[in-house]
Amino acid sequence: MKRRNFFKRTFRGALGASIIPLAGTSCASAQGALDSEAPGSEPLNGASDPEQWHQMGTGKRPRPDRHKTLQYEVAVIGGGAAGMCAAISAARNGAKVILVQDRPVLGGNASSEIRVHLNGVNHLKNGLPERETGIIEEILLHNRFFNPQEAYPVWDHVLYDFVTREENIDLKLNTSAMRAIMKGDQIEAAYCWQMTTETAFTIKADLFIDCSGDGLLAATSGALYRTGREGKAEFNEKYAPAQPDGWQMGATVLLGSKDMGRPMPFEAPHFTIPFEADKAHKRRKLKPFEEGFWWVELGSDDDIIGDYEDNNHKLMGYAYGVWDYLKNSGLFPETENFALDWVSSLPGKRESRRFIGDYILCEPDMLGNKQFPDAVAFGGWSLDEHNPGGMLNLSEPPSYFHERFEEPYQIPFRSLYSHNVPNLLFAGRNISQTHIALSSSRIMATCALEGQAVGTAAALCLKKDVLPRMLGRQYISELQEQLLRDDAFIPNRPAQDSRDLAKQAHLIFADHTASGDAAKLNDGWSRDYNGEIHHWESDGLPARVQVEWIDHQTISQIEIKCDTNVQRNIMLRKDSLNNETFTNGIPKEMLKSLEVEAMVRGKWVKLGANTQNRTRLIKFHFDPVNTTAIRVVMNETYGKPNARLFEIRCYAAEADQG
């Protein structure tokens, strides 16, 4: 029997025979407790329940209730970058959300368990980033404030803090979504198992978002998906193979080393697989060696999910083999004082299932910079297709890096929901795309943008009482406007929110200007883009920007987008890189202290102040005021002498989010 068929049959058989746990059980009771029972006595918990729990001290023999049914509006499966942003965006837009994560920490491949850098659009031809904003930027900034030591285990808890502070989110860690429970063609519930508490959860929801990567919930719902590489002809992809095949990019085991200041001998463990350096392609670089080697990977041309544990064992051997070669070949004396400081036990995955939506994103869309009417996210990492054989194909480059992009490409909403399961959305590496398209869009910050898009879409579906497909057909502009308001960026799609009262301003001006134009702060663009200036920058601090109307306006919210320098990366890195395109600190451009005022009956009245701002999108909520002018007073940045703004919005109370 072929492995793929075996996987399908055994999985179904496991469900039918209840091999996969369907209720919580504990270990068998101690022999002494069994011996104390009178001969012929009935089972304490009924004939169908063999559990025998003797609770010492109380003498009770309880039966724990470890099967719970929970009800939410949105269930998000997977707590990586995509899942966190999906859950947070849905919650902030008013939905009751549960986030289900199968690991003890959040972050997915970026967590301390795997430690992949949270890259995004930082691989363009010009060498400059076009960094992601919105929720993923908030997360990265949160880390810069609360984890200045750049410790990966602390990063895990920064993520935990960021997610759990949202009132509308319940988080279940160590919990796997095992299967979908269907009602007709829709998912009614997710059957989940929490390993640490031996508890089964039946999680009911109106909408489900699968951000788990492998997509087990979506797969068991009957959602259409594919694996492997499309042939060149199907989508006219010049970098695809001539004929379709089953190859999928592999998982990687990373390691880290530390200079101990003295000679550190290394003896390889028994499972080490020797590194055959003489057969390795020149791009399999061994320097720098301190942070490990992303090319220690294994793919599969068949069932990459079923092969995972076997591949993990091999990858550990390969990783130690490369380190053994560095330490003991005699060719790298600079490693003499270095010792392994950390080795991952959980390989970071790149590819498995890709679910089918109403549109399959492909290579020509990206290279041709296709403009989608339903664009909701963007990407721009290179077409970085890894060698499918990985360590079994050493003579080939570890990745082909087919081509870099001139500018970011758009990702359509139609690629983020299921073609045949109406209440299922997805974000991350499992979206509707070809293998070649995945080689770029799989990067985590891009996945995070998709997550914010589908989370926002789910909340809007609930408000409009529609499913995702109908939302895309009837309310796509409303979805895009909400994303832009929440500081997501959609290339070539400026904001046009008719509720924004700043759009109706008669005049916007500043008391002094170093560059840009204050009048552009309501032009709908939240960054300088493609050589066009959309900012205003002060000439020193303090500085003021004033918005005036001819007629009185009733305002209760002011929203400001300041500068965080989107052409410099802020993600956590193992090497703490700090140069022109990476920073290991808080962006100096970001506003730290500001206040807002309104002209009321001929006098300036303070509406709010923020002396410790920590986000690019700065919001002020206050009791409604009737005014003909507001002004923003900027007092201090995190280091730059000037302040720079990209947008000012004003709203009445009825325009509040949610």
XYZ file of C-alpha atoms in Angstrom:
658
model
C 0.000 0.000 0.000
C 1.357 3.447 -0.909
C 2.103 5.669 2.067
C -0.377 8.362 0.985
C -3.270 5.858 0.861
C -2.145 4.323 4.117
C -2.227 7.749 5.778
C -5.759 8.450 4.569
C -7.108 5.049 5.548
C -5.425 4.826 8.919
C -6.564 8.333 9.878
C -10.172 7.528 9.078
C -9.829 4.205 10.842
C -8.376 5.873 13.907
C -11.336 8.206 14.096
C -13.807 5.379 13.676
C -12.154 3.138 16.233
C -11.577 5.992 18.694
C -7.837 5.497 18.632
C -7.633 9.277 18.652
C -8.843 10.224 22.148
C -12.483 11.278 22.310
C -12.682 11.904 26.056
C -10.267 12.517 28.891
C -8.869 9.565 30.786
C -6.168 9.272 33.378
C -3.681 6.539 34.114
C -4.898 3.238 35.542
C -5.427 3.279 39.275
C -2.807 1.896 41.607
C -2.791 -1.833 42.288
C -3.382 -1.205 45.991
C -6.647 0.565 45.250
C -7.776 -2.316 43.054
C -6.919 -4.840 45.760
C -9.009 -2.933 48.300
C -12.218 -3.455 46.330
C -14.539 -6.188 47.525
C -14.777 -9.194 45.210
C -17.674 -8.971 42.806
C -18.297 -5.237 43.346
C -19.600 -3.159 40.444
C -17.279 -0.683 38.704
C -17.412 2.570 40.638
C -18.102 4.696 37.571
C -20.395 2.382 35.661
C -19.738 -0.592 33.438
C -18.703 1.568 30.461
C -16.178 3.628 32.417
C -13.130 1.755 33.732
C -11.565 4.742 35.497
C -11.079 4.123 39.220
C -10.070 7.330 41.019
C -9.581 7.211 44.772
C -9.015 10.785 45.983
C -6.865 10.587 49.083
C -7.893 12.678 52.081
C -11.542 13.034 51.062
C -12.194 9.391 50.306
C -14.187 10.480 47.264
C -14.251 8.575 44.028
C -15.130 11.322 41.542
C -15.308 11.172 37.778
C -13.760 14.302 36.243
C -15.759 16.053 33.553
C -13.215 16.425 30.807
C -15.429 16.907 27.802
C -16.599 20.479 27.395
C -18.617 22.242 24.728
C -17.740 25.892 24.073
C -19.498 28.467 21.899
C -17.814 31.363 20.078
C -18.385 33.469 17.015
C -14.935 32.907 15.489
C -12.591 29.975 16.101
C -8.971 30.450 15.001
C -6.848 27.318 14.741
C -3.100 27.878 14.993
C -1.195 30.408 17.085
C 1.614 31.446 14.770
C 1.927 34.897 13.247
C -1.123 34.400 11.018
C -3.306 32.945 13.761
C -2.434 35.576 16.355
C -3.194 38.411 13.931
C -6.419 36.728 12.811
C -7.634 36.307 16.386
C -6.663 39.831 17.454
C -8.202 41.542 14.430
C -11.459 39.615 14.787
C -11.593 40.402 18.521
C -10.830 44.097 18.097
C -13.573 44.336 15.520
C -16.125 42.984 17.963
C -16.172 39.181 17.571
C -15.984 36.660 20.414
C -12.914 34.596 19.555
C -11.157 31.441 20.668
C -7.544 30.856 19.620
C -6.453 27.208 19.640
C -2.708 26.485 19.617
C -1.198 22.994 19.734
C 2.066 24.093 21.356
C 2.778 25.474 24.874
C 3.837 28.802 23.342
C 2.614 31.136 20.638
C 4.617 32.241 17.629
C 4.866 29.140 15.443
C 8.148 29.073 13.535
C 9.159 32.366 15.190
C 8.806 31.005 18.735
C 11.661 29.967 21.003
C 11.022 26.364 19.970
C 12.160 26.993 16.366
C 13.596 30.573 16.187
C 13.087 31.480 12.546
C 13.355 35.219 11.921
C 9.987 36.846 11.308
C 10.822 38.108 7.830
C 8.498 39.894 5.440
C 9.032 42.193 2.487
C 12.741 42.654 3.082
C 14.163 40.912 0.015
C 13.314 43.336 -2.806
C 15.705 44.122 -5.651
C 16.607 47.502 -4.165
C 17.691 45.857 -0.902
C 15.284 47.949 1.183
C 12.384 46.620 3.240
C 8.782 47.641 2.658
C 7.879 46.622 6.161
C 4.461 45.403 7.275
C 2.381 47.577 9.587
C -0.846 46.836 11.449
C -1.030 44.168 14.134
C 2.239 42.424 13.271
C 4.145 45.703 13.687
C 2.416 46.268 17.041
C 3.652 42.849 18.153
C 7.223 43.521 17.079
C 7.211 46.927 18.785
C 5.763 45.359 21.945
C 8.752 43.033 21.957
C 11.194 45.941 21.623
C 9.750 47.565 24.742
C 9.394 44.458 26.914
C 12.293 42.334 25.685
C 15.271 44.671 25.125
C 17.593 41.797 26.056
C 16.305 39.958 22.948
C 15.723 36.649 24.731
C 13.703 34.112 22.786
C 12.012 32.538 25.855
C 10.908 36.040 26.908
C 9.640 36.665 23.361
C 7.246 33.735 23.889
C 5.749 35.539 26.867
C 5.659 38.870 25.059
C 3.371 37.147 22.563
C 1.345 35.586 25.374
C 0.927 39.012 26.968
C -0.063 40.634 23.687
C -2.760 38.056 22.892
C -4.237 37.493 26.332
C -4.739 41.195 27.049
C -7.473 41.238 24.385
C -10.810 40.987 26.200
C -12.594 39.167 23.368
C -10.065 36.304 23.066
C -9.936 33.023 24.947
C -6.667 31.131 24.418
C -6.250 27.358 24.560
C -2.605 26.241 24.520
C -1.419 22.637 24.140
C -4.660 22.008 22.279
C -4.942 20.282 18.906
C -7.900 20.628 16.556
C -8.358 16.982 15.631
C -11.298 17.080 13.240
C -14.188 19.101 11.937
C -17.752 18.283 12.887
C -19.928 19.119 9.913
C -23.511 20.233 9.466
C -24.245 20.035 5.793
C -21.388 21.669 3.917
C -20.387 23.947 6.822
C -18.208 23.350 9.868
C -20.411 23.264 12.961
C -17.658 22.578 15.485
C -14.008 21.667 15.914
C -13.260 18.619 18.018
C -10.118 19.499 20.021
C -7.894 17.673 22.491
C -5.878 19.442 25.191
C -3.006 17.163 26.095
C -2.071 18.751 29.428
C -5.545 18.495 30.956
C -6.739 15.361 29.155
C -9.764 17.404 28.114
C -11.799 17.177 24.934
C -13.323 20.432 23.697
C -16.113 20.658 21.178
C -15.718 24.219 19.961
C -18.706 25.588 18.108
C -18.449 28.767 16.068
C -20.045 30.624 13.197
C -16.769 30.945 11.328
C -13.522 28.971 11.411
C -10.092 30.252 10.404
C -7.411 27.595 9.879
C -3.975 29.156 10.381
C -2.321 25.947 11.520
C -0.106 25.447 8.487
C -0.867 21.764 7.979
C -4.614 22.473 8.145
C -5.955 19.304 9.770
C -9.274 20.927 10.690
C -9.785 22.197 7.150
C -8.752 18.851 5.669
C -11.210 16.878 7.799
C -13.990 19.287 6.802
C -13.629 18.103 3.231
C -12.090 21.366 2.037
C -10.360 20.906 -1.309
C -6.570 21.049 -1.189
C -3.496 20.043 -3.118
C 0.138 19.244 -2.340
C 3.284 19.151 -4.424
C 4.406 21.167 -7.425
C 2.204 22.236 -10.307
C 3.532 21.668 -13.800
C 4.720 24.621 -15.842
C 1.711 24.656 -18.164
C -1.115 24.825 -15.592
C -0.460 28.433 -14.534
C 2.203 29.411 -17.083
C 4.868 29.447 -14.345
C 8.367 29.670 -15.777
C 10.008 28.382 -12.571
C 7.705 25.361 -12.166
C 8.881 21.897 -13.277
C 7.882 20.708 -16.730
C 5.527 18.116 -15.229
C 3.687 18.193 -11.888
C 5.151 16.128 -9.062
C 4.695 15.557 -5.349
C 7.749 17.425 -4.023
C 7.230 19.810 -1.116
C 9.771 22.080 0.542
C 11.194 20.616 3.715
C 11.435 21.359 7.414
C 14.613 22.629 9.083
C 16.338 22.066 12.423
C 18.198 25.180 13.570
C 20.948 25.444 16.177
C 22.861 28.153 17.980
C 26.361 28.318 19.430
C 28.182 30.449 21.970
C 31.757 31.612 22.450
C 32.765 30.159 25.826
C 36.121 31.948 25.991
C 38.081 28.712 26.237
C 38.592 25.609 24.066
C 35.426 23.512 23.860
C 35.922 20.016 22.438
C 32.917 18.363 20.784
C 32.078 14.664 20.660
C 29.239 13.857 18.276
C 26.271 11.869 19.666
C 25.519 8.440 18.244
C 22.678 9.654 15.990
C 24.923 12.078 14.108
C 24.905 11.778 10.303
C 28.300 12.831 8.888
C 28.250 15.916 6.665
C 29.655 15.146 3.217
C 31.203 18.536 2.552
C 32.904 17.398 -0.643
C 29.475 16.820 -2.214
C 27.901 20.063 -0.997
C 27.010 22.931 -3.329
C 29.005 26.127 -2.747
C 25.860 27.959 -1.575
C 25.673 25.692 1.448
C 27.690 28.205 3.382
C 29.235 27.244 6.722
C 30.023 30.826 7.761
C 28.726 32.509 9.759
C 28.111 29.428 11.874
C 26.940 30.925 15.167
C 23.184 30.834 14.414
C 22.865 27.559 12.541
C 22.044 26.653 8.963
C 18.639 27.140 7.381
C 19.559 24.640 4.673
C 19.642 21.625 7.020
C 16.264 20.436 5.768
C 14.382 17.443 4.384
C 11.426 17.595 2.022
C 9.137 14.895 0.687
C 7.547 13.874 -2.608
C 4.697 12.102 -0.839
C 3.206 12.477 2.661
C 5.329 15.196 4.259
C 3.054 15.331 7.317
C 3.256 11.584 7.907
C 7.030 11.680 7.424
C 7.549 14.456 9.979
C 8.777 12.437 12.971
C 11.069 10.251 10.871
C 12.470 13.360 9.234
C 12.918 15.023 12.624
C 15.165 12.193 13.752
C 17.214 12.468 10.561
C 17.400 16.251 10.737
C 18.828 16.093 14.244
C 21.525 13.816 12.864
C 22.246 16.117 9.944
C 22.399 19.221 12.162
C 24.866 17.596 14.537
C 26.804 16.293 11.538
C 27.371 19.804 10.210
C 28.466 20.991 13.651
C 30.774 18.000 14.032
C 32.370 18.878 10.698
C 32.942 22.461 11.808
C 34.424 21.448 15.148
C 36.466 18.392 14.207
C 37.467 18.625 10.523
C 40.392 20.904 11.407
C 39.317 23.383 8.724
C 37.608 25.865 11.030
C 39.930 26.841 13.888
C 37.668 29.824 14.649
C 35.147 27.363 16.161
C 37.585 26.157 18.845
C 36.001 28.155 21.687
C 32.426 27.693 20.511
C 29.923 25.225 21.970
C 26.343 24.449 21.071
C 24.058 26.678 23.109
C 20.690 25.600 21.693
C 19.393 23.044 19.207
C 15.769 22.910 18.121
C 13.859 19.703 18.763
C 10.965 20.831 16.574
C 11.747 21.297 12.877
C 10.273 24.407 11.300
C 7.910 23.506 8.457
C 7.670 25.256 5.094
C 5.002 23.428 3.121
C 2.281 20.791 3.192
C -1.405 21.309 2.304
C -2.524 24.251 0.168
C -6.280 24.738 0.275
C -8.291 25.747 -2.755
C -10.136 29.047 -2.675
C -12.066 30.906 -5.340
C -8.711 32.036 -6.737
C -5.318 30.301 -6.844
C -2.504 32.838 -6.519
C 0.339 32.003 -8.910
C 3.783 33.086 -10.069
C 2.614 35.309 -13.001
C 0.362 37.259 -10.593
C 3.369 38.072 -8.459
C 5.924 38.774 -11.177
C 3.365 40.732 -13.212
C 2.252 42.679 -10.129
C -1.385 41.914 -10.893
C -3.773 44.424 -9.348
C -6.655 42.656 -7.630
C -9.945 44.449 -6.911
C -10.179 42.369 -3.712
C -6.563 42.854 -2.556
C -6.289 42.659 1.246
C -2.599 41.904 1.903
C 0.803 42.037 0.238
C 4.059 40.142 -0.036
C 7.462 40.633 -1.560
C 9.993 38.073 -0.352
C 11.807 36.568 -3.341
C 10.638 33.430 -5.133
C 12.669 31.351 -2.685
C 11.990 27.748 -3.701
C 14.098 25.440 -1.577
C 15.804 22.404 -2.999
C 13.097 19.750 -2.543
C 15.527 17.010 -1.600
C 17.265 19.096 1.030
C 20.148 17.214 2.630
C 19.547 14.278 0.273
C 20.437 16.493 -2.680
C 23.603 18.208 -1.475
C 24.994 18.929 -4.918
C 22.113 21.293 -5.726
C 21.788 24.792 -4.211
C 19.837 24.767 -0.940
C 17.425 27.285 -2.495
C 17.110 28.505 -6.049
C 16.118 32.115 -5.189
C 14.556 32.308 -8.648
C 13.820 36.029 -8.726
C 13.420 39.105 -6.549
C 10.618 41.622 -6.935
C 10.809 45.281 -7.881
C 7.897 46.092 -5.557
C 5.387 44.242 -3.364
C 2.618 42.162 -4.942
C -1.020 41.992 -3.852
C -2.808 39.013 -2.283
C -6.557 38.711 -3.061
C -9.255 37.894 -0.541
C -10.516 35.109 -2.840
C -7.358 33.127 -1.984
C -8.138 33.248 1.748
C -11.409 31.308 1.995
C -12.452 27.806 0.965
C -14.033 27.133 -2.397
C -16.312 24.398 -1.057
C -16.651 24.869 2.739
C -18.552 28.172 3.008
C -17.654 29.183 6.597
C -13.936 28.332 6.413
C -11.159 30.890 5.952
C -7.407 30.388 6.124
C -4.189 32.374 6.396
C -0.539 31.394 6.285
C 1.300 28.894 4.138
C -1.913 26.910 3.559
C -3.740 29.551 1.479
C -4.945 29.048 -2.101
C -1.756 29.333 -4.136
C 0.658 27.350 -6.252
C 3.869 25.833 -4.976
C 5.946 28.519 -6.686
C 3.788 31.310 -5.241
C 4.164 29.706 -1.805
C 7.945 29.972 -2.118
C 7.499 33.728 -1.545
C 4.255 34.182 0.397
C 5.112 31.621 3.123
C 7.235 34.240 4.930
C 5.733 34.903 8.364
C 5.082 38.646 8.244
C 3.225 38.123 4.958
C 1.209 35.366 6.653
C 0.452 37.817 9.483
C -1.063 40.302 7.019
C -3.286 37.544 5.654
C -4.263 36.746 9.247
C -5.300 40.324 9.960
C -7.292 40.332 6.721
C -9.291 37.164 7.454
C -9.840 38.072 11.113
C -11.244 41.433 10.075
C -13.290 39.713 7.371
C -14.739 37.240 9.874
C -15.890 40.045 12.162
C -17.421 41.887 9.213
C -19.187 38.685 8.085
C -20.866 38.539 11.473
C -21.979 42.179 11.283
C -23.347 41.769 7.762
C -24.739 38.258 8.378
C -22.983 36.876 5.297
C -20.386 34.212 4.564
C -16.900 35.024 3.239
C -17.686 34.615 -0.467
C -20.618 37.010 -0.282
C -18.561 39.431 1.800
C -15.971 39.502 -0.974
C -18.606 40.144 -3.607
C -20.700 42.753 -1.812
C -18.548 44.369 0.878
C -14.941 44.157 -0.283
C -14.477 47.925 -0.185
C -15.707 48.018 3.409
C -13.256 45.255 4.342
C -10.376 47.085 2.679
C -11.288 50.360 4.375
C -11.338 48.720 7.799
C -7.936 47.137 7.183
C -6.480 50.461 6.095
C -7.980 52.199 9.107
C -6.383 49.567 11.343
C -2.997 50.439 9.774
C -2.672 47.564 7.352
C -1.237 48.591 3.986
C -2.592 47.520 0.595
C -0.251 48.537 -2.240
C -1.817 50.986 -4.693
C -5.066 51.077 -2.723
C -5.352 54.395 -0.824
C -7.954 54.815 1.906
C -11.255 56.459 0.907
C -13.260 56.203 4.137
C -16.266 58.504 3.752
C -16.753 58.488 7.532
C -13.365 60.152 8.075
C -14.193 63.777 8.797
C -10.615 64.841 8.054
C -11.416 64.140 4.387
C -13.847 67.068 4.549
C -11.347 69.495 6.084
C -11.068 72.922 4.533
C -7.434 73.286 5.559
C -4.594 71.212 7.058
C -1.378 73.060 7.913
C 1.630 72.978 10.258
C 3.529 75.617 12.180
C 6.789 74.540 10.513
C 7.876 71.964 7.952
C 11.169 70.264 7.107
C 9.811 67.995 4.354
C 6.541 66.813 2.889
C 3.234 68.623 3.129
C 0.689 68.668 5.969
C -2.072 68.894 3.347
C -1.270 65.288 2.355
C -2.194 63.890 5.772
C -5.677 63.039 4.483
C -4.691 61.761 1.015
C -5.288 58.097 1.996
C -1.661 56.932 1.886
C -0.077 55.813 5.154
C 3.510 55.670 3.876
C 5.755 57.104 1.202
C 5.491 54.692 -1.720
C 7.012 54.229 -5.167
C 8.893 57.492 -4.910
C 5.809 59.519 -3.953
C 5.886 61.585 -0.752
C 2.847 61.238 1.523
C 4.258 62.538 4.810
C 4.684 65.747 6.699
C 7.819 66.239 8.796
C 8.388 68.942 11.396
C 11.411 71.189 11.547
C 12.249 70.506 15.194
C 10.028 69.894 18.219
C 7.578 70.772 19.610
C 5.459 71.021 16.482
C 1.762 71.416 15.662
C -0.490 70.281 12.849
C -3.940 71.861 12.606
C -7.077 70.597 10.825
C -9.856 73.125 10.135
C -13.427 72.917 8.807
C -15.732 75.654 7.596
C -18.702 74.121 9.424
C -18.825 72.705 12.949
C -18.052 69.008 13.298
C -18.931 66.662 16.163
C -15.857 64.548 16.870
C -15.131 61.860 19.458
C -12.096 60.108 17.961
C -8.790 61.179 16.478
C -6.487 58.595 14.896
C -2.915 59.398 13.893
C -0.329 57.373 11.986
C 3.213 58.403 12.852
C 6.535 57.269 11.439
C 8.271 54.036 12.470
C 10.524 53.873 9.384
C 9.021 51.010 7.381
C 12.275 50.744 5.446
C 14.062 49.359 8.484
C 13.314 45.924 9.974
C 12.444 45.559 13.659
C 11.986 41.794 14.069
C 13.779 39.799 16.773
C 16.953 38.236 15.391
C 19.343 35.767 16.942
C 22.321 37.913 15.884
C 20.904 41.253 17.174
C 21.710 42.877 13.834
C 21.817 46.669 13.829
C 22.565 48.463 10.548
C 20.869 50.604 7.899
C 18.079 48.089 7.258
C 17.799 46.377 10.674
C 17.450 47.791 14.148
C 17.653 46.007 17.489
C 15.883 48.799 19.347
C 12.830 51.038 19.344
C 12.526 53.056 16.095
C 13.887 56.513 16.840
C 11.407 58.027 14.406
C 8.348 56.965 16.425
C 6.429 59.585 18.385
C 6.750 59.198 22.136
C 4.813 62.167 23.505
C 1.916 64.078 21.960
C -1.455 65.592 22.747
C -4.582 66.573 20.843
C -6.694 69.698 21.246
C -9.927 71.109 19.824
C -11.159 74.647 19.329
C -14.277 74.952 21.505
C -16.011 78.315 21.861
C -12.906 80.161 20.773
C -10.471 78.346 23.080
C -8.131 75.377 22.657
C -9.275 72.526 24.888
C -7.085 69.477 25.547
C -8.833 66.258 24.469
C -6.113 63.787 25.374
C -2.410 63.174 25.821
C -0.043 60.243 25.440
C 3.408 60.626 26.967
C 4.487 56.991 26.499
C 3.241 56.080 23.036
C 4.335 52.649 21.791
C 2.515 52.232 18.461
C 2.470 53.730 14.987
C -1.327 54.007 15.015
C -2.194 56.358 17.884
C -5.839 56.615 18.961
C -7.599 59.171 21.140
C -11.179 58.578 22.324
C -13.065 61.316 24.194
C -16.536 62.669 24.828
C -18.002 64.240 21.675
C -16.977 67.846 21.052
C -18.440 70.332 18.601
C -15.559 72.095 16.888
C -14.255 73.769 13.756
C -10.596 72.841 14.347
C -8.388 70.242 16.006
C -4.636 70.184 16.356
C -1.983 67.611 17.143
C 0.877 68.808 19.353
C 4.018 66.670 19.061
C 6.545 67.002 21.859
C 9.062 64.148 21.641
C 10.141 61.162 19.557
C 12.263 58.183 20.631
C 15.399 59.884 19.367
C 14.907 61.867 16.172
C 14.877 65.682 16.338
C 11.850 65.890 14.017
C 8.444 64.215 14.051
C 6.885 62.747 10.932
C 3.187 61.984 10.351
C 1.451 60.134 7.539
C -2.206 60.427 8.427
C -4.731 62.183 10.643
C -8.297 60.878 10.840
C -11.291 62.231 12.744
C -14.526 60.384 13.467
C -17.872 60.958 15.090
C -19.017 58.510 17.766
C -21.178 56.450 15.391
C -18.118 55.722 13.229
C -16.398 53.830 16.043
C -15.006 50.400 15.182
C -17.248 47.522 16.170
